[in-house]
Each structure stands twice: as C-alpha cells, then as structure tokens.
Amino acid sequence: MTRTISARAILFDMDGTLVDSHPVVERIWAEFARRFDLDVAEILATSHGVRMVETARKYAPHGTDIDAVVADLSRIEYDDTEGVTAIAGARDLLDSLPHGSWALVTSAARPLTEKRMAGVGLPIPAVIVTSEVVTKGKPDPEPYLRAAEQLGVAASDCLVFEDAEAGIRAGVASGAQVVVVGDAPSETADRLGLPRIPDHTALRVEHADGGLHVQLP
C-alpha cells in the first residue's frame, strides 16, 4: 500500500541516506580506536550521524588535542573514497526535484560533502548545511531548522530523509515530517511509527499546488 507525503521542501541527510560511505566511516573510527586503544564497536554504535568533533570529544582520553585529531582524521577521510557509492535511486530522485526545493543537511564538513556527492555522480544543491556552520549538530534540530530557513520555508513544511538515530531525532525535533532510509535500528522511528524505505528506487515525486507530493512504496 502506497503512502503520499506532501511538503514544500525536502531536506536530505547525506551519509547513509544519499551516499553509502559506511566502509570509509568504519575505517576512520577503527583508526581512531587503534590510536587510543578504544572499542571500535562501541564508537560505531553511537557515532553515525553525529559530527566527528563530538564523537572524538566523547571518546578521546582527557588532555587529547581534539582539534588536531579531528583535522588528521578529516584529512584521511577526505582522501579515502574506496567503496563509496550512491544509494540506489538517489540520482533519479534528486534529478526529479525542482531547483531550490531541496537541501543537504549533513554532519560532514563542506569539502568532504562536495567531494563525496560529486564523486558518486549526485547533484549539489544551492543550500547545504554542514558541520562547520552550526553551533549544535544532530541530534539537535539546528541543522534542519537552518536549512529550512535558508530555503525560505517553515521546518514543519519540510520532509526529512534520514538514516541515523541522531538525524532522525533532529528531524523530528525540528517539526518536519521524517522518512527513514535503510534498516539501521532507531528507537525514535519505532516509537513514532515513522515510514521506512530501503532506498529511493520506488519513490515518485509530483509537483502540484506549489508543493512536492512524495509517493512512498
């Protein structure tokens, strides 16, 4: 049974939602864990969708130069493109959206965001909210509220696509409607009964009455 959600704008997370970068992410946090003799499984369980600086600050030993660690890991992550691919159907979906009707809202830095999107052949929107431009990252709603403001619409008139618990919480807290991409566990998605899709291949978007009408499978 299909379901249609109407919105004035769509806000997309990047990693895990439009781009599958899990192989790189796992390698980065494995390197971080190796340096500080930490449990990488524990880090991976909480880091997805969260800004790198916040995860590093949470797990690095007291006295660690967090800025230096993040700068080094960011450089490694920027250079590592092995295994990064577009989520199925992402290109067709983005190509179907009118200019100025969607934004990218990611916990990644701007240079990495642009490289990753271009590297898998996905378009880059006019509005991008990245880790450097927010005071508080996901799960705080600030990134999504900022994107909606830049698009000139209320967050409550937006549809968010997310895959990670932190991002799902951010989208919900912003007042937007949220669709979950993939099968990662999410207490928030389960509690609220949010719609979930495996990828973007079966999505259909109609433009009518000044809005976007997204048909979910």
PDB file of C-alpha atoms in Angstrom:
ATOM      1  CA  MET A   1       0.000   0.000   0.000  1.00  0.00           C
ATOM      2  CA  THR A   2       1.451   3.342  -1.034  1.00  0.00           C
ATOM      3  CA  ARG A   3       1.521   6.497   1.056  1.00  0.00           C
ATOM      4  CA  THR A   4       1.863  10.097  -0.137  1.00  0.00           C
ATOM      5  CA  ILE A   5       3.530  12.818   1.921  1.00  0.00           C
ATOM      6  CA  SER A   6       3.216  16.459   0.878  1.00  0.00           C
ATOM      7  CA  ALA A   7       5.790  19.129   1.663  1.00  0.00           C
ATOM      8  CA  ARG A   8       7.138  22.410   0.329  1.00  0.00           C
ATOM      9  CA  ALA A   9      10.769  21.299   0.520  1.00  0.00           C
ATOM     10  CA  ILE A  10      12.848  18.176   1.114  1.00  0.00           C
ATOM     11  CA  LEU A  11      15.889  18.031   3.394  1.00  0.00           C
ATOM     12  CA  PHE A  12      18.315  15.168   2.892  1.00  0.00           C
ATOM     13  CA  ASP A  13      20.982  13.787   5.153  1.00  0.00           C
ATOM     14  CA  MET A  14      23.960  12.602   3.090  1.00  0.00           C
ATOM     15  CA  ASP A  15      25.849   9.612   4.518  1.00  0.00           C
ATOM     16  CA  GLY A  16      23.621   6.570   4.661  1.00  0.00           C
ATOM     17  CA  THR A  17      20.746   8.450   3.034  1.00  0.00           C
ATOM     18  CA  LEU A  18      22.046   9.547  -0.371  1.00  0.00           C
ATOM     19  CA  VAL A  19      25.574   8.144  -0.224  1.00  0.00           C
ATOM     20  CA  ASP A  20      26.745   4.807   1.150  1.00  0.00           C
ATOM     21  CA  SER A  21      30.019   5.697   2.859  1.00  0.00           C
ATOM     22  CA  HIS A  22      29.919   3.082   5.605  1.00  0.00           C
ATOM     23  CA  PRO A  23      33.209   1.415   4.542  1.00  0.00           C
ATOM     24  CA  VAL A  24      35.104   4.703   4.932  1.00  0.00           C
ATOM     25  CA  VAL A  25      33.390   5.630   8.179  1.00  0.00           C
ATOM     26  CA  GLU A  26      34.251   2.277   9.703  1.00  0.00           C
ATOM     27  CA  ARG A  27      37.904   2.607   8.646  1.00  0.00           C
ATOM     28  CA  ILE A  28      38.159   6.108  10.120  1.00  0.00           C
ATOM     29  CA  TRP A  29      36.795   5.137  13.519  1.00  0.00           C
ATOM     30  CA  ALA A  30      38.863   1.947  13.536  1.00  0.00           C
ATOM     31  CA  GLU A  31      41.959   4.136  13.141  1.00  0.00           C
ATOM     32  CA  PHE A  32      40.771   6.436  15.921  1.00  0.00           C
ATOM     33  CA  ALA A  33      40.112   3.449  18.209  1.00  0.00           C
ATOM     34  CA  ARG A  34      43.541   1.980  17.421  1.00  0.00           C
ATOM     35  CA  ARG A  35      45.316   5.198  18.385  1.00  0.00           C
ATOM     36  CA  PHE A  36      43.673   5.391  21.787  1.00  0.00           C
ATOM     37  CA  ASP A  37      43.120   1.676  22.491  1.00  0.00           C
ATOM     38  CA  LEU A  38      39.333   2.021  22.394  1.00  0.00           C
ATOM     39  CA  ASP A  39      36.482  -0.326  21.481  1.00  0.00           C
ATOM     40  CA  VAL A  40      35.608   0.499  17.870  1.00  0.00           C
ATOM     41  CA  ALA A  41      32.273  -1.316  18.094  1.00  0.00           C
ATOM     42  CA  GLU A  42      31.171   0.990  20.900  1.00  0.00           C
ATOM     43  CA  ILE A  43      32.204   4.054  18.893  1.00  0.00           C
ATOM     44  CA  LEU A  44      30.409   2.895  15.745  1.00  0.00           C
ATOM     45  CA  ALA A  45      27.255   2.245  17.760  1.00  0.00           C
ATOM     46  CA  THR A  46      26.964   5.938  18.664  1.00  0.00           C
ATOM     47  CA  SER A  47      28.881   7.929  16.044  1.00  0.00           C
ATOM     48  CA  HIS A  48      26.681   7.631  12.973  1.00  0.00           C
ATOM     49  CA  GLY A  49      25.001  10.892  12.057  1.00  0.00           C
ATOM     50  CA  VAL A  50      26.970  12.849  14.657  1.00  0.00           C
ATOM     51  CA  ARG A  51      29.689  15.400  13.931  1.00  0.00           C
ATOM     52  CA  MET A  52      33.185  13.946  14.100  1.00  0.00           C
ATOM     53  CA  VAL A  53      34.326  16.502  16.673  1.00  0.00           C
ATOM     54  CA  GLU A  54      31.592  15.451  19.095  1.00  0.00           C
ATOM     55  CA  THR A  55      32.416  11.753  18.817  1.00  0.00           C
ATOM     56  CA  ALA A  56      36.149  12.436  19.206  1.00  0.00           C
ATOM     57  CA  ARG A  57      35.492  14.600  22.252  1.00  0.00           C
ATOM     58  CA  LYS A  58      33.300  11.906  23.786  1.00  0.00           C
ATOM     59  CA  TYR A  59      35.797   9.055  23.469  1.00  0.00           C
ATOM     60  CA  ALA A  60      39.317  10.520  23.372  1.00  0.00           C
ATOM     61  CA  PRO A  61      41.300  10.440  26.623  1.00  0.00           C
ATOM     62  CA  HIS A  62      41.413  13.566  28.763  1.00  0.00           C
ATOM     63  CA  GLY A  63      44.036  16.013  27.549  1.00  0.00           C
ATOM     64  CA  THR A  64      43.834  14.956  23.895  1.00  0.00           C
ATOM     65  CA  ASP A  65      44.191  17.751  21.352  1.00  0.00           C
ATOM     66  CA  ILE A  66      40.754  17.209  19.824  1.00  0.00           C
ATOM     67  CA  ASP A  67      41.202  19.776  17.073  1.00  0.00           C
ATOM     68  CA  ALA A  68      44.407  18.109  15.907  1.00  0.00           C
ATOM     69  CA  VAL A  69      42.859  14.634  15.963  1.00  0.00           C
ATOM     70  CA  VAL A  70      39.788  15.764  14.033  1.00  0.00           C
ATOM     71  CA  ALA A  71      41.917  17.589  11.466  1.00  0.00           C
ATOM     72  CA  ASP A  72      44.003  14.468  10.887  1.00  0.00           C
ATOM     73  CA  LEU A  73      41.027  12.109  10.680  1.00  0.00           C
ATOM     74  CA  SER A  74      39.235  14.539   8.367  1.00  0.00           C
ATOM     75  CA  ARG A  75      42.211  14.557   6.021  1.00  0.00           C
ATOM     76  CA  ILE A  76      42.292  10.754   5.942  1.00  0.00           C
ATOM     77  CA  GLU A  77      38.532  10.579   5.385  1.00  0.00           C
ATOM     78  CA  TYR A  78      38.688  13.137   2.555  1.00  0.00           C
ATOM     79  CA  ASP A  79      41.310  11.090   0.727  1.00  0.00           C
ATOM     80  CA  ASP A  80      39.571   7.732   1.244  1.00  0.00           C
ATOM     81  CA  THR A  81      36.985   7.089  -1.472  1.00  0.00           C
ATOM     82  CA  GLU A  82      37.150   3.300  -1.688  1.00  0.00           C
ATOM     83  CA  GLY A  83      33.743   1.673  -1.522  1.00  0.00           C
ATOM     84  CA  VAL A  84      31.722   4.919  -1.580  1.00  0.00           C
ATOM     85  CA  THR A  85      28.608   4.639  -3.777  1.00  0.00           C
ATOM     86  CA  ALA A  86      25.267   6.373  -4.292  1.00  0.00           C
ATOM     87  CA  ILE A  87      22.243   4.867  -2.566  1.00  0.00           C
ATOM     88  CA  ALA A  88      20.055   3.171  -5.173  1.00  0.00           C
ATOM     89  CA  GLY A  89      17.627   5.578  -6.816  1.00  0.00           C
ATOM     90  CA  ALA A  90      19.202   8.706  -5.305  1.00  0.00           C
ATOM     91  CA  ARG A  91      20.267  10.243  -8.610  1.00  0.00           C
ATOM     92  CA  ASP A  92      16.860   9.858 -10.260  1.00  0.00           C
ATOM     93  CA  LEU A  93      15.118  11.230  -7.182  1.00  0.00           C
ATOM     94  CA  LEU A  94      17.309  14.335  -6.939  1.00  0.00           C
ATOM     95  CA  ASP A  95      17.065  14.956 -10.678  1.00  0.00           C
ATOM     96  CA  SER A  96      13.270  14.958 -10.376  1.00  0.00           C
ATOM     97  CA  LEU A  97      13.224  17.792  -7.823  1.00  0.00           C
ATOM     98  CA  PRO A  98      12.857  21.444  -8.879  1.00  0.00           C
ATOM     99  CA  HIS A  99      15.793  23.778  -8.265  1.00  0.00           C
ATOM    100  CA  GLY A 100      15.594  25.359  -4.833  1.00  0.00           C
ATOM    101  CA  SER A 101      13.188  22.769  -3.445  1.00  0.00           C
ATOM    102  CA  TRP A 102      15.734  20.656  -1.578  1.00  0.00           C
ATOM    103  CA  ALA A 103      18.775  20.959   0.659  1.00  0.00           C
ATOM    104  CA  LEU A 104      21.561  18.808   2.011  1.00  0.00           C
ATOM    105  CA  VAL A 105      21.928  18.634   5.808  1.00  0.00           C
ATOM    106  CA  THR A 106      24.965  16.661   6.906  1.00  0.00           C
ATOM    107  CA  SER A 107      27.316  16.206   9.841  1.00  0.00           C
ATOM    108  CA  ALA A 108      30.227  16.074   7.393  1.00  0.00           C
ATOM    109  CA  ALA A 109      32.430  19.062   6.565  1.00  0.00           C
ATOM    110  CA  ARG A 110      31.750  21.081   3.419  1.00  0.00           C
ATOM    111  CA  PRO A 111      34.795  19.955   1.387  1.00  0.00           C
ATOM    112  CA  LEU A 112      34.071  16.293   2.082  1.00  0.00           C
ATOM    113  CA  THR A 113      30.379  16.785   1.319  1.00  0.00           C
ATOM    114  CA  GLU A 114      31.045  18.302  -2.091  1.00  0.00           C
ATOM    115  CA  LYS A 115      33.683  15.691  -2.959  1.00  0.00           C
ATOM    116  CA  ARG A 116      31.521  12.773  -1.856  1.00  0.00           C
ATOM    117  CA  MET A 117      28.403  13.942  -3.714  1.00  0.00           C
ATOM    118  CA  ALA A 118      30.304  14.718  -6.908  1.00  0.00           C
ATOM    119  CA  GLY A 119      32.295  11.515  -6.641  1.00  0.00           C
ATOM    120  CA  VAL A 120      29.183   9.343  -6.833  1.00  0.00           C
ATOM    121  CA  GLY A 121      27.543  11.480  -9.509  1.00  0.00           C
ATOM    122  CA  LEU A 122      24.938  13.245  -7.390  1.00  0.00           C
ATOM    123  CA  PRO A 123      23.981  16.900  -7.887  1.00  0.00           C
ATOM    124  CA  ILE A 124      24.856  19.509  -5.288  1.00  0.00           C
ATOM    125  CA  PRO A 125      22.018  21.813  -4.195  1.00  0.00           C
ATOM    126  CA  ALA A 126      22.143  25.545  -3.618  1.00  0.00           C
ATOM    127  CA  VAL A 127      21.568  25.058   0.123  1.00  0.00           C
ATOM    128  CA  ILE A 128      23.985  22.878   2.078  1.00  0.00           C
ATOM    129  CA  VAL A 129      24.228  22.839   5.873  1.00  0.00           C
ATOM    130  CA  THR A 130      27.460  21.198   7.033  1.00  0.00           C
ATOM    131  CA  SER A 131      29.222  20.648  10.339  1.00  0.00           C
ATOM    132  CA  GLU A 132      31.144  23.941  10.263  1.00  0.00           C
ATOM    133  CA  VAL A 133      28.138  26.251  10.111  1.00  0.00           C
ATOM    134  CA  VAL A 134      26.129  25.028  13.105  1.00  0.00           C
ATOM    135  CA  THR A 135      26.662  25.610  16.802  1.00  0.00           C
ATOM    136  CA  LYS A 136      24.984  22.335  17.709  1.00  0.00           C
ATOM    137  CA  GLY A 137      24.976  19.264  15.482  1.00  0.00           C
ATOM    138  CA  LYS A 138      22.450  16.453  15.252  1.00  0.00           C
ATOM    139  CA  PRO A 139      20.514  15.288  17.279  1.00  0.00           C
ATOM    140  CA  ASP A 140      19.896  18.987  17.936  1.00  0.00           C
ATOM    141  CA  PRO A 141      17.392  20.336  15.368  1.00  0.00           C
ATOM    142  CA  GLU A 142      19.583  23.348  14.499  1.00  0.00           C
ATOM    143  CA  PRO A 143      20.922  21.912  11.207  1.00  0.00           C
ATOM    144  CA  TYR A 144      17.444  21.195   9.862  1.00  0.00           C
ATOM    145  CA  LEU A 145      16.000  24.466  11.122  1.00  0.00           C
ATOM    146  CA  ARG A 146      18.842  26.338   9.428  1.00  0.00           C
ATOM    147  CA  ALA A 147      18.286  24.533   6.122  1.00  0.00           C
ATOM    148  CA  ALA A 148      14.556  25.265   6.167  1.00  0.00           C
ATOM    149  CA  GLU A 149      15.243  28.920   6.915  1.00  0.00           C
ATOM    150  CA  GLN A 150      17.677  29.174   4.016  1.00  0.00           C
ATOM    151  CA  LEU A 151      15.090  27.643   1.691  1.00  0.00           C
ATOM    152  CA  GLY A 152      12.525  30.151   2.940  1.00  0.00           C
ATOM    153  CA  VAL A 153      10.074  27.614   4.324  1.00  0.00           C
ATOM    154  CA  ALA A 154       8.980  26.528   7.769  1.00  0.00           C
ATOM    155  CA  ALA A 155      10.531  23.311   9.028  1.00  0.00           C
ATOM    156  CA  SER A 156       7.014  21.995   9.570  1.00  0.00           C
ATOM    157  CA  ASP A 157       6.529  22.263   5.789  1.00  0.00           C
ATOM    158  CA  CYS A 158       9.606  20.109   5.103  1.00  0.00           C
ATOM    159  CA  LEU A 159      10.151  16.396   4.605  1.00  0.00           C
ATOM    160  CA  VAL A 160      13.383  14.974   6.022  1.00  0.00           C
ATOM    161  CA  PHE A 161      15.084  11.824   4.757  1.00  0.00           C
ATOM    162  CA  GLU A 162      17.410  10.317   7.369  1.00  0.00           C
ATOM    163  CA  ASP A 163      19.026   7.005   8.261  1.00  0.00           C
ATOM    164  CA  ALA A 164      20.649   7.508  11.682  1.00  0.00           C
ATOM    165  CA  GLU A 165      19.070   7.845  15.117  1.00  0.00           C
ATOM    166  CA  ALA A 166      20.771  11.206  15.748  1.00  0.00           C
ATOM    167  CA  GLY A 167      19.484  12.620  12.482  1.00  0.00           C
ATOM    168  CA  ILE A 168      16.018  11.159  12.918  1.00  0.00           C
ATOM    169  CA  ARG A 169      15.787  12.816  16.326  1.00  0.00           C
ATOM    170  CA  ALA A 170      16.971  16.106  14.823  1.00  0.00           C
ATOM    171  CA  GLY A 171      14.399  15.946  12.051  1.00  0.00           C
ATOM    172  CA  VAL A 172      11.561  15.147  14.430  1.00  0.00           C
ATOM    173  CA  ALA A 173      12.626  17.889  16.861  1.00  0.00           C
ATOM    174  CA  SER A 174      12.645  20.434  14.027  1.00  0.00           C
ATOM    175  CA  GLY A 175       8.964  19.792  13.401  1.00  0.00           C
ATOM    176  CA  ALA A 176       9.484  18.266   9.960  1.00  0.00           C
ATOM    177  CA  GLN A 177       7.986  15.039   8.679  1.00  0.00           C
ATOM    178  CA  VAL A 178      10.609  12.273   8.607  1.00  0.00           C
ATOM    179  CA  VAL A 179      11.151   9.238   6.409  1.00  0.00           C
ATOM    180  CA  VAL A 180      13.796   6.708   7.456  1.00  0.00           C
ATOM    181  CA  VAL A 181      16.119   5.254   4.825  1.00  0.00           C
ATOM    182  CA  GLY A 182      17.639   1.802   5.374  1.00  0.00           C
ATOM    183  CA  ASP A 183      17.321  -0.677   8.202  1.00  0.00           C
ATOM    184  CA  ALA A 184      19.520   0.776  10.959  1.00  0.00           C
ATOM    185  CA  PRO A 185      17.882   0.442  14.382  1.00  0.00           C
ATOM    186  CA  SER A 186      16.098   3.578  15.614  1.00  0.00           C
ATOM    187  CA  GLU A 187      14.194   3.812  18.865  1.00  0.00           C
ATOM    188  CA  THR A 188      12.667   7.100  17.725  1.00  0.00           C
ATOM    189  CA  ALA A 189      11.463   5.697  14.391  1.00  0.00           C
ATOM    190  CA  ASP A 190       9.951   2.667  16.103  1.00  0.00           C
ATOM    191  CA  ARG A 191       8.278   4.706  18.836  1.00  0.00           C
ATOM    192  CA  LEU A 192       6.729   7.179  16.398  1.00  0.00           C
ATOM    193  CA  GLY A 193       5.969   4.643  13.669  1.00  0.00           C
ATOM    194  CA  LEU A 194       7.885   6.630  11.066  1.00  0.00           C
ATOM    195  CA  PRO A 195       7.740   5.371   7.477  1.00  0.00           C
ATOM    196  CA  ARG A 196      10.823   3.471   6.344  1.00  0.00           C
ATOM    197  CA  ILE A 197      12.164   2.732   2.853  1.00  0.00           C
ATOM    198  CA  PRO A 198      15.108   0.514   1.815  1.00  0.00           C
ATOM    199  CA  ASP A 199      16.367   3.006  -0.799  1.00  0.00           C
ATOM    200  CA  HIS A 200      14.985   5.570  -3.260  1.00  0.00           C
ATOM    201  CA  THR A 201      14.203   3.345  -6.238  1.00  0.00           C
ATOM    202  CA  ALA A 202      10.441   3.178  -5.735  1.00  0.00           C
ATOM    203  CA  LEU A 203       9.865   6.832  -4.767  1.00  0.00           C
ATOM    204  CA  ARG A 204       7.791   9.046  -7.037  1.00  0.00           C
ATOM    205  CA  VAL A 205       7.511  12.832  -6.759  1.00  0.00           C
ATOM    206  CA  GLU A 206       4.775  15.014  -8.225  1.00  0.00           C
ATOM    207  CA  HIS A 207       4.902  18.829  -8.309  1.00  0.00           C
ATOM    208  CA  ALA A 208       1.499  20.424  -7.844  1.00  0.00           C
ATOM    209  CA  ASP A 209      -0.149  23.301  -5.983  1.00  0.00           C
ATOM    210  CA  GLY A 210       3.223  24.811  -5.095  1.00  0.00           C
ATOM    211  CA  GLY A 211       4.374  21.706  -3.277  1.00  0.00           C
ATOM    212  CA  LEU A 212       6.038  18.337  -3.598  1.00  0.00           C
ATOM    213  CA  HIS A 213       3.996  15.185  -3.231  1.00  0.00           C
ATOM    214  CA  VAL A 214       6.204  12.196  -2.464  1.00  0.00           C
ATOM    215  CA  GLN A 215       4.732   8.763  -3.022  1.00  0.00           C
ATOM    216  CA  LEU A 216       6.316   6.112  -0.808  1.00  0.00           C
ATOM    217  CA  PRO A 217       6.145   2.401  -1.702  1.00  0.00           C
TER     218      PRO A 217
END
